[in-house]
PDB file of C-alpha atoms and ligand atoms in Angstrom:
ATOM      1  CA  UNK A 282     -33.574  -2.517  12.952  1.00 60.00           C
ATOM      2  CA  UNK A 283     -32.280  -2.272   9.376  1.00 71.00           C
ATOM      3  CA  UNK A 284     -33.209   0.533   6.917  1.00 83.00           C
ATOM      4  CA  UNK A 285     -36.055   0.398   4.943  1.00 84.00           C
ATOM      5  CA  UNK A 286     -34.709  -0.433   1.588  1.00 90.00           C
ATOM      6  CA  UNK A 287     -31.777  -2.080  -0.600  1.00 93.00           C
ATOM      7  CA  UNK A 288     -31.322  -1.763  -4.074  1.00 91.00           C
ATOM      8  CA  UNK A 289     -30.480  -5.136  -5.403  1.00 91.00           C
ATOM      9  CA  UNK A 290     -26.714  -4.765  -5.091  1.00 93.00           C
ATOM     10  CA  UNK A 291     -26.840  -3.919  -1.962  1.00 95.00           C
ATOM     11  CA  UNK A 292     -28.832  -6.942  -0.400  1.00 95.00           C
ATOM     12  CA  UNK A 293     -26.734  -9.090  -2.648  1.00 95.00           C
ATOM     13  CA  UNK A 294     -23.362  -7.324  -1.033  1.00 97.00           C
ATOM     14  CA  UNK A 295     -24.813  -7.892   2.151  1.00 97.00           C
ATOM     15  CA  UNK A 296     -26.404 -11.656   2.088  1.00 97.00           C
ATOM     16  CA  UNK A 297     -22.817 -12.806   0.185  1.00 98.00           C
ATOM     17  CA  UNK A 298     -20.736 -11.260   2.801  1.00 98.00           C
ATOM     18  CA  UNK A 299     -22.715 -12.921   5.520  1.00 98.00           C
ATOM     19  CA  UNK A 300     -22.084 -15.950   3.452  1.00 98.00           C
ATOM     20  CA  UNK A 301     -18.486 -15.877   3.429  1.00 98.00           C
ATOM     21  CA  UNK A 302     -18.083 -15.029   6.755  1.00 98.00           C
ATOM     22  CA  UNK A 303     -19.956 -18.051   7.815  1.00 98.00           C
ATOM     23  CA  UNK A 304     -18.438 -20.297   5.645  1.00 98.00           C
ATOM     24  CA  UNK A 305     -14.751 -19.075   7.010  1.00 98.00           C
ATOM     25  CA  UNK A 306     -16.198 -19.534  10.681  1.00 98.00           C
ATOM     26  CA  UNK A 307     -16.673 -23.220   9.898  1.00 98.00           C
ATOM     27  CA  UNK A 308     -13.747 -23.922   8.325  1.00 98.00           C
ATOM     28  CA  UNK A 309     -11.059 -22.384  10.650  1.00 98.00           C
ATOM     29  CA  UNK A 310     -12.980 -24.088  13.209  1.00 98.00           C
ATOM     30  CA  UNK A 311     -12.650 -27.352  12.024  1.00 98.00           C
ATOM     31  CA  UNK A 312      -8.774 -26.824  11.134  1.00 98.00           C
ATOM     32  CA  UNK A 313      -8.071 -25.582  14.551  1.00 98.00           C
ATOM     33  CA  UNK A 314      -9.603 -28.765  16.170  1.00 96.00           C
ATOM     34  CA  UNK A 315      -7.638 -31.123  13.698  1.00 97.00           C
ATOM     35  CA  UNK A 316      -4.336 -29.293  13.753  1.00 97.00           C
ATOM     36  CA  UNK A 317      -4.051 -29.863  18.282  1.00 95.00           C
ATOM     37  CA  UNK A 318      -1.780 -32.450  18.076  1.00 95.00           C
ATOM     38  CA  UNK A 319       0.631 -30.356  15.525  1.00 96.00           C
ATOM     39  CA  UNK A 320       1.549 -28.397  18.547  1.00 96.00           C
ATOM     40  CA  UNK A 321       2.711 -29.290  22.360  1.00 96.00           C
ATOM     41  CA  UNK A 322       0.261 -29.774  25.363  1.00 95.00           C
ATOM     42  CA  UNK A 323       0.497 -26.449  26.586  1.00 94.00           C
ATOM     43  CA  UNK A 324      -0.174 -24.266  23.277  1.00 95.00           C
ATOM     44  CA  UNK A 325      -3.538 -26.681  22.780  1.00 96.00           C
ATOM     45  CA  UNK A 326      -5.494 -24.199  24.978  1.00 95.00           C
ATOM     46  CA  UNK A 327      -4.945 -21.108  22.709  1.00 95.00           C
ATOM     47  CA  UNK A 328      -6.248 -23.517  19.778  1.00 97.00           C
ATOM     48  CA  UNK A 329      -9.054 -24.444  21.191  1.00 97.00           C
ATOM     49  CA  UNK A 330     -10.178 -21.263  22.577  1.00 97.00           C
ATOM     50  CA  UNK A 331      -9.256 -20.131  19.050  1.00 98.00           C
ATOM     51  CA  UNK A 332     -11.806 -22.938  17.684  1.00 98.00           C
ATOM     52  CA  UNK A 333     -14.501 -21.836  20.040  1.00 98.00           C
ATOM     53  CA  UNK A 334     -13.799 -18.280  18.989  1.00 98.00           C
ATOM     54  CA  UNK A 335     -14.975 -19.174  15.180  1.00 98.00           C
ATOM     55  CA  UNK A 336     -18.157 -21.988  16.107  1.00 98.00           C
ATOM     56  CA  UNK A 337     -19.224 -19.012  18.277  1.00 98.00           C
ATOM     57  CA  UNK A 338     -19.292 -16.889  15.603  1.00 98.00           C
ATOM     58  CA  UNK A 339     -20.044 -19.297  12.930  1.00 98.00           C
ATOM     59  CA  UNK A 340     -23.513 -19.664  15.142  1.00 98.00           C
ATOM     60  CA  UNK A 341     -23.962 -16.250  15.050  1.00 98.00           C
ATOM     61  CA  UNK A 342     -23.352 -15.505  11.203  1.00 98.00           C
ATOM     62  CA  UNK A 343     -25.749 -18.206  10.912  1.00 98.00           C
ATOM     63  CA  UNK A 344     -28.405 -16.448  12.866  1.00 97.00           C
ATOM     64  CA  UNK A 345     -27.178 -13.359  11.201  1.00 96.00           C
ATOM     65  CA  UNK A 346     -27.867 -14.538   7.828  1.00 96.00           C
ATOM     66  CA  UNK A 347     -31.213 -16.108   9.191  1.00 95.00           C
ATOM     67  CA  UNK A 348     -32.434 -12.706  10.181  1.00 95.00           C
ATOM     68  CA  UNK A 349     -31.571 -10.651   6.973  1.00 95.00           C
ATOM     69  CA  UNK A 350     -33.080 -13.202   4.771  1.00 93.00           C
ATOM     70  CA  UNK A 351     -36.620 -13.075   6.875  1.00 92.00           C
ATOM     71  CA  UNK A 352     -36.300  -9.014   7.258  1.00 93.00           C
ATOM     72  CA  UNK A 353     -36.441  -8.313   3.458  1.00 93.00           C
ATOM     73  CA  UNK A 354     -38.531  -9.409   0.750  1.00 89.00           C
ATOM     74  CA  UNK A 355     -37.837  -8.587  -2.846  1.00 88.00           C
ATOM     75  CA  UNK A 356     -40.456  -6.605  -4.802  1.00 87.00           C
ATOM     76  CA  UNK A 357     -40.174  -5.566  -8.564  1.00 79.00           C
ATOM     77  CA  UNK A 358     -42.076  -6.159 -11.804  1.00 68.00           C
ATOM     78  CA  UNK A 359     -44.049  -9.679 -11.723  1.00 60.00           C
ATOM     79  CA  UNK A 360     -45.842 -11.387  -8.652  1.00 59.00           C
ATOM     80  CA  UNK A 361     -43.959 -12.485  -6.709  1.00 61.00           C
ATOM     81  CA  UNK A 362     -41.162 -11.049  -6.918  1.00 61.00           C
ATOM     82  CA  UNK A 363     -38.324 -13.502  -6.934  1.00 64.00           C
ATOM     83  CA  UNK A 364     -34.323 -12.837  -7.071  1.00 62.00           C
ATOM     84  CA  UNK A 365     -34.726 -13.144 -10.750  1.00 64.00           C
ATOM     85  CA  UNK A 366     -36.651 -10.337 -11.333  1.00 66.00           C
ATOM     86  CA  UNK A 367     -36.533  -8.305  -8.000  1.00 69.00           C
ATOM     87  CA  UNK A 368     -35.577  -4.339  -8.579  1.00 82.00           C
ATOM     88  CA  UNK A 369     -35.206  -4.251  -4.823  1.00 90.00           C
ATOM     89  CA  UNK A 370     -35.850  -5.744  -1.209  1.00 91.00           C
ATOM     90  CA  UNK A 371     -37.783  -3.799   1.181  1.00 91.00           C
ATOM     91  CA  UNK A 372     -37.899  -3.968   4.991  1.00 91.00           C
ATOM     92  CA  UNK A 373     -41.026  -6.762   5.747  1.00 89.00           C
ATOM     93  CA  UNK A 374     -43.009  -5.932   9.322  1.00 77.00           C
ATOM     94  CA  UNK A 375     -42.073  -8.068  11.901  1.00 73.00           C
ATOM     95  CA  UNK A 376     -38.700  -8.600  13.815  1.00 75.00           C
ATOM     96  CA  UNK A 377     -36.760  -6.347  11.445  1.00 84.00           C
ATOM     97  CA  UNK A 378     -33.062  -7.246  11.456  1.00 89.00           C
ATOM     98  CA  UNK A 379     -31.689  -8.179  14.405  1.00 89.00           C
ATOM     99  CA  UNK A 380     -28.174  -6.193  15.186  1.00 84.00           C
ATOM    100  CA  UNK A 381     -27.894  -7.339  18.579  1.00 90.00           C
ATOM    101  CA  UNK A 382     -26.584 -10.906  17.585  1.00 95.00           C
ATOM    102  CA  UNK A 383     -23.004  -9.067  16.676  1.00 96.00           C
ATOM    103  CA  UNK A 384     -23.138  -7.605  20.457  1.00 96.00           C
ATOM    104  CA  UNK A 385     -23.850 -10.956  21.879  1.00 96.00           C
ATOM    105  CA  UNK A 386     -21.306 -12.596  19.259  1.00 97.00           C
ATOM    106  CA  UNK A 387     -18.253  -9.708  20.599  1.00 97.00           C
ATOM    107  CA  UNK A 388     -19.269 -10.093  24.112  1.00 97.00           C
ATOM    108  CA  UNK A 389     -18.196 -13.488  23.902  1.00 97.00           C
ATOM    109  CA  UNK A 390     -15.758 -13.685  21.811  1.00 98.00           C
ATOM    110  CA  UNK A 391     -13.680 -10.945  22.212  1.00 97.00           C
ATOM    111  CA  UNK A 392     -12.569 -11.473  25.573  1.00 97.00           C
ATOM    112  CA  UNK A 393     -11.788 -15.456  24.301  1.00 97.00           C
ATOM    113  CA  UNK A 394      -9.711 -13.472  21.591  1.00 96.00           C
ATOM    114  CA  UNK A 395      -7.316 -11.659  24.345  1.00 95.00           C
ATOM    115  CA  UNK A 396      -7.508 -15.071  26.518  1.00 95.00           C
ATOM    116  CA  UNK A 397      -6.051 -16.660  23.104  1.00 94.00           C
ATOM    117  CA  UNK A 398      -3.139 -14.107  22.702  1.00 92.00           C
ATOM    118  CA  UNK A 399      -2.547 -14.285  26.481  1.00 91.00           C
ATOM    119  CA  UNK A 400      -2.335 -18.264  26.077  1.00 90.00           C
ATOM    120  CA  UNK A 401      -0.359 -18.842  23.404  1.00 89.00           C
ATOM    121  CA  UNK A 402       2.760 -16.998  25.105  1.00 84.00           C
ATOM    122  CA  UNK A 403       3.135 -19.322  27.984  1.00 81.00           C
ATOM    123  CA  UNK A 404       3.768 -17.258  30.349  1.00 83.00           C
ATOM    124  CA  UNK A 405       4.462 -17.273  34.169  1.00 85.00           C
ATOM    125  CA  UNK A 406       0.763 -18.191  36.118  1.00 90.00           C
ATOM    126  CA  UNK A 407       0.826 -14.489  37.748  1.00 91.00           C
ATOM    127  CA  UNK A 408       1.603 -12.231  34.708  1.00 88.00           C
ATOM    128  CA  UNK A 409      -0.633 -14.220  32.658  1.00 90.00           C
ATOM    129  CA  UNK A 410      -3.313 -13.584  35.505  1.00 93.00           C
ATOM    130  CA  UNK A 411      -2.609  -9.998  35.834  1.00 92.00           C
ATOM    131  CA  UNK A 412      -2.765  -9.395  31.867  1.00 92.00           C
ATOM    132  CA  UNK A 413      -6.358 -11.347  31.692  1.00 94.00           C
ATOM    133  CA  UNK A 414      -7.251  -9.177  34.415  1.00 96.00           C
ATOM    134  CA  UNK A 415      -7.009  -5.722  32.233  1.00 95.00           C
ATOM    135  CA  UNK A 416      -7.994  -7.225  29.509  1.00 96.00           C
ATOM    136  CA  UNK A 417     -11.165  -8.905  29.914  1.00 97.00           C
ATOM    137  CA  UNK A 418     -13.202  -6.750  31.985  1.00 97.00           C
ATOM    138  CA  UNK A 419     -11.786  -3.651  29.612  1.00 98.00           C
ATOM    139  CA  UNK A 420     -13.113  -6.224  26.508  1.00 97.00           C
ATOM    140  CA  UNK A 421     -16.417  -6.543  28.220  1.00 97.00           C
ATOM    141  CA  UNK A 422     -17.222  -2.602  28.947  1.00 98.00           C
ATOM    142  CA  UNK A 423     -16.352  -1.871  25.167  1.00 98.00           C
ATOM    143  CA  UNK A 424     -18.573  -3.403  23.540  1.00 97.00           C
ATOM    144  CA  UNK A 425     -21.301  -3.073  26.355  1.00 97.00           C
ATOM    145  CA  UNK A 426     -20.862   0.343  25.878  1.00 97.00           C
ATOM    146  CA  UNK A 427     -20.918   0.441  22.057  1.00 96.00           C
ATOM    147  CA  UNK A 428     -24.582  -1.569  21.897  1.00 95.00           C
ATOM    148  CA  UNK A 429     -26.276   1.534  23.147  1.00 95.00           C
ATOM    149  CA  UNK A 430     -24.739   3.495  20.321  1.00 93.00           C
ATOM    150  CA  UNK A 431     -25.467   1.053  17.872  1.00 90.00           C
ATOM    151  CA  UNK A 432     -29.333   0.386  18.251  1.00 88.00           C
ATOM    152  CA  UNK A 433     -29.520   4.369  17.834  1.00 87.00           C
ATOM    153  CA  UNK A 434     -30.435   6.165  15.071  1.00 81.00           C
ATOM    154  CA  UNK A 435     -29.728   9.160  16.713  1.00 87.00           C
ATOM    155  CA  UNK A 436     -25.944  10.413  15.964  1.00 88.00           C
ATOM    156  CA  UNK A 437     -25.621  12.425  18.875  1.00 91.00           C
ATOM    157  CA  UNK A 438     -25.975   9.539  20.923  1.00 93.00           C
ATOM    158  CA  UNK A 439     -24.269   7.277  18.729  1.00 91.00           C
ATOM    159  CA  UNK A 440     -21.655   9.489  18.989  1.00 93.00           C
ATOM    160  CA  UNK A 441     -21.316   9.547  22.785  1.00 96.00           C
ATOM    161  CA  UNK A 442     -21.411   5.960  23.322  1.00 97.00           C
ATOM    162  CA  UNK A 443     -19.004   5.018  20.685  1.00 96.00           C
ATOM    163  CA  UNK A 444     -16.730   8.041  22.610  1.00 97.00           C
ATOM    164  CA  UNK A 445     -17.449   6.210  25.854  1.00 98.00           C
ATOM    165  CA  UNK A 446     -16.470   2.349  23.927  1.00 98.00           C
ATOM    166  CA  UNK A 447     -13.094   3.844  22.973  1.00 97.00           C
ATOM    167  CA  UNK A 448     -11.780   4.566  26.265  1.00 98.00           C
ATOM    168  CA  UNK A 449     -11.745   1.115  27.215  1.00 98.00           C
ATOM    169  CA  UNK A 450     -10.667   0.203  23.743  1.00 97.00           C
ATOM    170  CA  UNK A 451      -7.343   2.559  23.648  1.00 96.00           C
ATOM    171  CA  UNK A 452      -6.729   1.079  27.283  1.00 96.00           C
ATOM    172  CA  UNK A 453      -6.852  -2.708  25.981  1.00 95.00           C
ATOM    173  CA  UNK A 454      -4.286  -1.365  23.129  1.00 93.00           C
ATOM    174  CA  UNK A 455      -2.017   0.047  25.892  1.00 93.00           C
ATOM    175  CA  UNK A 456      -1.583  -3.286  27.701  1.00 92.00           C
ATOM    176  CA  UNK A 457      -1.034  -5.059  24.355  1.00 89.00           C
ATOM    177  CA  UNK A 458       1.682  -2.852  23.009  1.00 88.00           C
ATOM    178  CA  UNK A 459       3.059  -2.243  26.525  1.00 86.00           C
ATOM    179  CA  UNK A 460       3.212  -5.486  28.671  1.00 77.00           C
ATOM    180  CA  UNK A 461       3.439  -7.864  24.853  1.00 77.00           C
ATOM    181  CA  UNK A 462       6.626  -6.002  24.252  1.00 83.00           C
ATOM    182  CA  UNK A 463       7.759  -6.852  27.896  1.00 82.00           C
ATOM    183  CA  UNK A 464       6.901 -10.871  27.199  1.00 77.00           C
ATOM    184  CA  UNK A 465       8.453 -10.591  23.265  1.00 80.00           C
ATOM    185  CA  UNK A 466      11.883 -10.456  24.699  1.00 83.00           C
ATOM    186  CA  UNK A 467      12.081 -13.596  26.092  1.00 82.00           C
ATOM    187  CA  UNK A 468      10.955 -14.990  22.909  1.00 83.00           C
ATOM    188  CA  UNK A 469      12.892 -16.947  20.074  1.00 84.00           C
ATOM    189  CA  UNK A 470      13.333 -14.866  17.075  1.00 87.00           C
ATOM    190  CA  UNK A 471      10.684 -16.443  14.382  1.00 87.00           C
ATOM    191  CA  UNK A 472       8.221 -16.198  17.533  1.00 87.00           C
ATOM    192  CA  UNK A 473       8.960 -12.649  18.222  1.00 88.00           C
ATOM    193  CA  UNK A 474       8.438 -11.312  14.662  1.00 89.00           C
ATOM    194  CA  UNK A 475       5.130 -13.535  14.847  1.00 88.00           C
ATOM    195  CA  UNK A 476       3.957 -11.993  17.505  1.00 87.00           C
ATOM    196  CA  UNK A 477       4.905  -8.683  15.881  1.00 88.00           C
ATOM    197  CA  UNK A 478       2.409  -9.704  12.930  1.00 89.00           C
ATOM    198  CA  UNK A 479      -0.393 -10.638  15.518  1.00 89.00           C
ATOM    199  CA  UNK A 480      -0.149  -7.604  17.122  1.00 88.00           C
ATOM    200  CA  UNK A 481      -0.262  -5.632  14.309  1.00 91.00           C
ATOM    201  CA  UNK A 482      -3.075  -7.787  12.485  1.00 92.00           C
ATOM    202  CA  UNK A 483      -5.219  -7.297  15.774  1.00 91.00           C
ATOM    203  CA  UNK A 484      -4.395  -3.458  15.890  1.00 91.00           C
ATOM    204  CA  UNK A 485      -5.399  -3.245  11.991  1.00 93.00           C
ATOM    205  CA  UNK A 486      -8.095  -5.766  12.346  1.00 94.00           C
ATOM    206  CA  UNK A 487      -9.942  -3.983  15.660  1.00 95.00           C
ATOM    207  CA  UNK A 488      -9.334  -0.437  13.858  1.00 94.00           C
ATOM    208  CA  UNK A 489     -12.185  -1.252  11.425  1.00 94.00           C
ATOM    209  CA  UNK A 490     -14.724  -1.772  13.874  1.00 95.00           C
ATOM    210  CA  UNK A 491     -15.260   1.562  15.495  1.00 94.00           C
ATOM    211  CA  UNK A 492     -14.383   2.837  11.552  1.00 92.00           C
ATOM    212  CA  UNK A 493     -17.664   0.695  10.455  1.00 91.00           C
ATOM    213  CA  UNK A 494     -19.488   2.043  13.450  1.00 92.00           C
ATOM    214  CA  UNK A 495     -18.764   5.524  12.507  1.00 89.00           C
ATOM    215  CA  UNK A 496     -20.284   5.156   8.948  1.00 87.00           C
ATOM    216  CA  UNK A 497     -23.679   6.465   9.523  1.00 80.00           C
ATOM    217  CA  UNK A 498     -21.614  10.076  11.411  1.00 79.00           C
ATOM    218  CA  UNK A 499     -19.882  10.659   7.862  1.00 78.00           C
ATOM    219  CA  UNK A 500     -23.589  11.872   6.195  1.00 68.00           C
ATOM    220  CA  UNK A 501     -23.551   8.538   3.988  1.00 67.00           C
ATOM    221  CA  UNK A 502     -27.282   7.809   2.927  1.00 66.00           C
ATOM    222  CA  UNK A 503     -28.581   5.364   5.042  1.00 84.00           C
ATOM    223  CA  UNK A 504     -28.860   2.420   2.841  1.00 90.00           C
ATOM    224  CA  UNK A 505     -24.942   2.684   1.559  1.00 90.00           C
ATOM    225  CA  UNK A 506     -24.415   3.290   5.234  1.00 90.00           C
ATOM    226  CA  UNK A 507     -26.111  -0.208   6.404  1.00 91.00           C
ATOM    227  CA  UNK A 508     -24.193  -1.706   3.727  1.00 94.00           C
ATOM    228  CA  UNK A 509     -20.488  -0.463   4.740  1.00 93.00           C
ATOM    229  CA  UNK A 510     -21.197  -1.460   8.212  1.00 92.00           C
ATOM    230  CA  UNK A 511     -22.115  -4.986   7.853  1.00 95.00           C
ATOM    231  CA  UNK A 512     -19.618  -5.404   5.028  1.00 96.00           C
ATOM    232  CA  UNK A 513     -16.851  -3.682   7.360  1.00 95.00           C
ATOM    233  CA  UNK A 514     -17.982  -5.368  10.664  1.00 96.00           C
ATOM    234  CA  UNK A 515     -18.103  -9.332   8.706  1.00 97.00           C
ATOM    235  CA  UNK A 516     -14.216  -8.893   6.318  1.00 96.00           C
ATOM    236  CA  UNK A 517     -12.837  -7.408  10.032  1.00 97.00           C
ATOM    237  CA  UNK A 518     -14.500 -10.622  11.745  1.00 97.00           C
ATOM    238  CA  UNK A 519     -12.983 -12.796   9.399  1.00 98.00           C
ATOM    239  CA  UNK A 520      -9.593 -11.125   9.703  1.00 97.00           C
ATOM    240  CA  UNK A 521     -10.083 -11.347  13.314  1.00 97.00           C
ATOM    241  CA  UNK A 522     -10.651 -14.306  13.878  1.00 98.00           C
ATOM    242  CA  UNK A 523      -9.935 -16.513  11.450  1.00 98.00           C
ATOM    243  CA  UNK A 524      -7.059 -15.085  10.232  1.00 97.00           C
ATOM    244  CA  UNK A 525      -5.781 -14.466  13.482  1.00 96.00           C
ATOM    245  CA  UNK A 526      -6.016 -18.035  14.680  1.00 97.00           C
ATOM    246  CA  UNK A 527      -4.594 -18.929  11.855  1.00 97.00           C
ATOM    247  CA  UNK A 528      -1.445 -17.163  13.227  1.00 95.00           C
ATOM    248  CA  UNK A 529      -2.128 -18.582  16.794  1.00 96.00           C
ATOM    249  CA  UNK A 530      -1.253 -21.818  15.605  1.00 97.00           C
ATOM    250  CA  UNK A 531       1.639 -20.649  13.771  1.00 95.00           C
ATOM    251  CA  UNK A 532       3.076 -19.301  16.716  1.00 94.00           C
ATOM    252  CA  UNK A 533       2.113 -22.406  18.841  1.00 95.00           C
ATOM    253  CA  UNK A 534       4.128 -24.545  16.846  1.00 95.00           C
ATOM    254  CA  UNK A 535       6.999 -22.576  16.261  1.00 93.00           C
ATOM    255  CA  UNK A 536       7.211 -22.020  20.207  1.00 92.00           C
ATOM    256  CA  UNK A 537       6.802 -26.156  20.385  1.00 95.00           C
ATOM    257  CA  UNK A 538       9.644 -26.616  18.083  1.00 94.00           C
ATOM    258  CA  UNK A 539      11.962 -24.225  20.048  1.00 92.00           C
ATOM    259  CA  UNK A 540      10.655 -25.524  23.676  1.00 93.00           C
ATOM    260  CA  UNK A 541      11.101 -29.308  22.324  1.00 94.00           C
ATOM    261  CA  UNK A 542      13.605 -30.522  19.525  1.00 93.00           C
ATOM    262  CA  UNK A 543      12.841 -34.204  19.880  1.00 94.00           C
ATOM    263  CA  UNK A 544       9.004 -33.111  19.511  1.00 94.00           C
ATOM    264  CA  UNK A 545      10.242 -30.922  16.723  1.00 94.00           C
ATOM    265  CA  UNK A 546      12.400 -33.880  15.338  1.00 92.00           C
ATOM    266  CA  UNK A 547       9.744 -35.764  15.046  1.00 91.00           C
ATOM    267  CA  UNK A 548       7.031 -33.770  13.177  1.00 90.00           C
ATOM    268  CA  UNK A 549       9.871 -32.970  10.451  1.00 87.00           C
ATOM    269  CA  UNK A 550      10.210 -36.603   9.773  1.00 84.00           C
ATOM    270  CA  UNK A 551       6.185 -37.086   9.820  1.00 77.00           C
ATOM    271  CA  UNK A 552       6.252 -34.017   7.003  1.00 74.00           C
ATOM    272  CA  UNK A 553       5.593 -36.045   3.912  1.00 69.00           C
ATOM    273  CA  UNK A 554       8.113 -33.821   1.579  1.00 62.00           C
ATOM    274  CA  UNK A 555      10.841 -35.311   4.027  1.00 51.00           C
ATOM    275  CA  UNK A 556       9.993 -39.178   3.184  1.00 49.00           C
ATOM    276  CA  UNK A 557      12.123 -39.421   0.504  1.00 48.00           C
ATOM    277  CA  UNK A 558      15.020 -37.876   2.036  1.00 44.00           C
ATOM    278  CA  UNK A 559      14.936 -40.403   4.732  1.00 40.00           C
TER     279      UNK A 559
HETATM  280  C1  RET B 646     -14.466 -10.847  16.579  1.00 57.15           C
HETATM  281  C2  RET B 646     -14.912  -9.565  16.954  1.00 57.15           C
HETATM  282  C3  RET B 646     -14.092  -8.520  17.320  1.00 57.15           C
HETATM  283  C4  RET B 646     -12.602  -8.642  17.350  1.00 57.15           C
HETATM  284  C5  RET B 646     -14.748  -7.276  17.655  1.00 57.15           C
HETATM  285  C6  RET B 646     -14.113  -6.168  18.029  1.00 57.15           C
HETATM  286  C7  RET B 646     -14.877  -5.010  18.284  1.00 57.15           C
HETATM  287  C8  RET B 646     -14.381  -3.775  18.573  1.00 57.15           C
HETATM  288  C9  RET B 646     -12.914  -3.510  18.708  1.00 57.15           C
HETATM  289  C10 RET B 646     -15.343  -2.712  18.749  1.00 57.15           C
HETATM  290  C11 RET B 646     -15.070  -1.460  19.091  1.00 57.15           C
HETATM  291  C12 RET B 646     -15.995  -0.314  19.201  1.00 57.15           C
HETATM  292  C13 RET B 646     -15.420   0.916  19.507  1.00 57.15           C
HETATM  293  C14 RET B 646     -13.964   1.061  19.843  1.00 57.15           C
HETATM  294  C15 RET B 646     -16.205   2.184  19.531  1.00 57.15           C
HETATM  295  C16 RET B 646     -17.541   2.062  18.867  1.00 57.15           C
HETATM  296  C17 RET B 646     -18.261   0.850  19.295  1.00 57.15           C
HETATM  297  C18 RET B 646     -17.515  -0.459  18.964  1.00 57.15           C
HETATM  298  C19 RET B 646     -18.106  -1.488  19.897  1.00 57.15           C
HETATM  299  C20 RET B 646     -17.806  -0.822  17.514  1.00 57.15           C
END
């Protein structure tokens, strides 16, 4: 997979957003895992699912990258061609580059995602159960269903796959906007808004993906069209992951400073900008 040739921009848009996305995997997984004991006992699940959620992908990016660097190979003027003086990369025979490893990467992590929001809001053992319940099976079928799509370079059946993903994808909406909203109201203010913003950052966030999908329908040549995906599919895996942990801890300690003032008490004395006060 891969088309059979970049201009120089193009592999150089590609291989730096690969870049960045790896290098954000790593280090929201490493904050996560030093930030648990910021936050009470029972928000430290959603962090660490949130920190598997980014070494997961921070595998996969590396993979990723691994596989675009060994599909292309730069020719141009000179023997050989080097980054210096290549005019562009072309497509080298052998494995091509491999696609599948975002599959692999959502099929995991995406269902962690929802077990993350899920998490973080506490909630009573059998709503919690019933949520996870919708969501992860729903998780799984949508991106099952988008691989077949994806590998195609036909966009009739492109297009009928990515119609089939979106069922499951409006459905996993539904039970976020409808039973979240039931579970914001017994929330403290800050949290509420909070949760507002994560709900919103995953709708904007998830929006992209079946957007970057679509690329290749809207009759862009297929080069610019490779390019928009992985560019699209990488900034929206940063946003939605990394970003959105971000906010999972935010939320987890907020919701340990209203469940706990003594904990809360305690963590604005250890703030170093209150030393001097005290
Ligand atoms: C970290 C990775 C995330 C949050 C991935 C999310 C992926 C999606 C929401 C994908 C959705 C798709 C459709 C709704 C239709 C077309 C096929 C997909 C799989 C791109």
């Amino acid at each position: 997979m891969g088309v059979l040739e970049l201009d120089y921009s193009q592999y150089q848009t590609v291989y730096n957003v690969i870049s960045f996305a790896l290098a954000s995997m790593l280090a929201t997984f490493i904050f996560l895992l030093v930030v648990q004991g910021r936050v009470l006992p029972r928000y430290r699940q959603a962090l660490v699912i949130s920190a598997m959620v980014c070494l997961i992908a921070a595998y996969h990016y590396y993979r990723i990258f691994n596989s675009f660097e060994g599909a292309y190979v730069a020719v141009g003027e000179g023997s050989p061609a080097t980054a210096m003086n290549a005019m562009s990369y072309v497509l080298v025979n052998g494995e091509g580059f491999n696609e599948g490893y975002r599959y692999v990467d959502w099929l995991l992590t995406v269902p962690l995602l929802l077990f993350e929001t899920v998490a973080v809001l506490a909630l009573a053992p059998q709503v919690r159960k019933s949520l996870l319940l919708k969501l992860i099976p729903a998780s799984a079928l949508m991106i099952i269903l988008g691989y077949p799509g994806e590998i195609s370079s036909d966009n009739m059946v492109r297009g009928i796959w990515g119609a089939l993903s979106t069922i499951p994808f409006l459905y996993i909406l539904y039970v976020l906007w409808v039973e979240l909203s039931r579970s914001m109201k017994t929330q403290p203010a800050q949290v509420r808004k909070d949760l507002n913003g994560l709900r919103l950052l995953l709708l904007a966030t998830w929006g992209v993906y079946p957007i970057a999908y679509l690329i290749p329908q809207l009759g862009i040549e297929s080069a610019g069209a490779f390019v928009g995906r992985q560019v699209g599919y990488s900034i929206a895996d940063v946003l939605a992951k990394c970003l959105f942990g971000l906010l999972i801890y935010k939320i987890a300690r907020e919701k340990s400073f209203a469940d706990d003032a003594s904990f809360a008490d305690q963590e604005i004395k250890a703030a170093p900008s209150s030393n001097t006060a005290s």
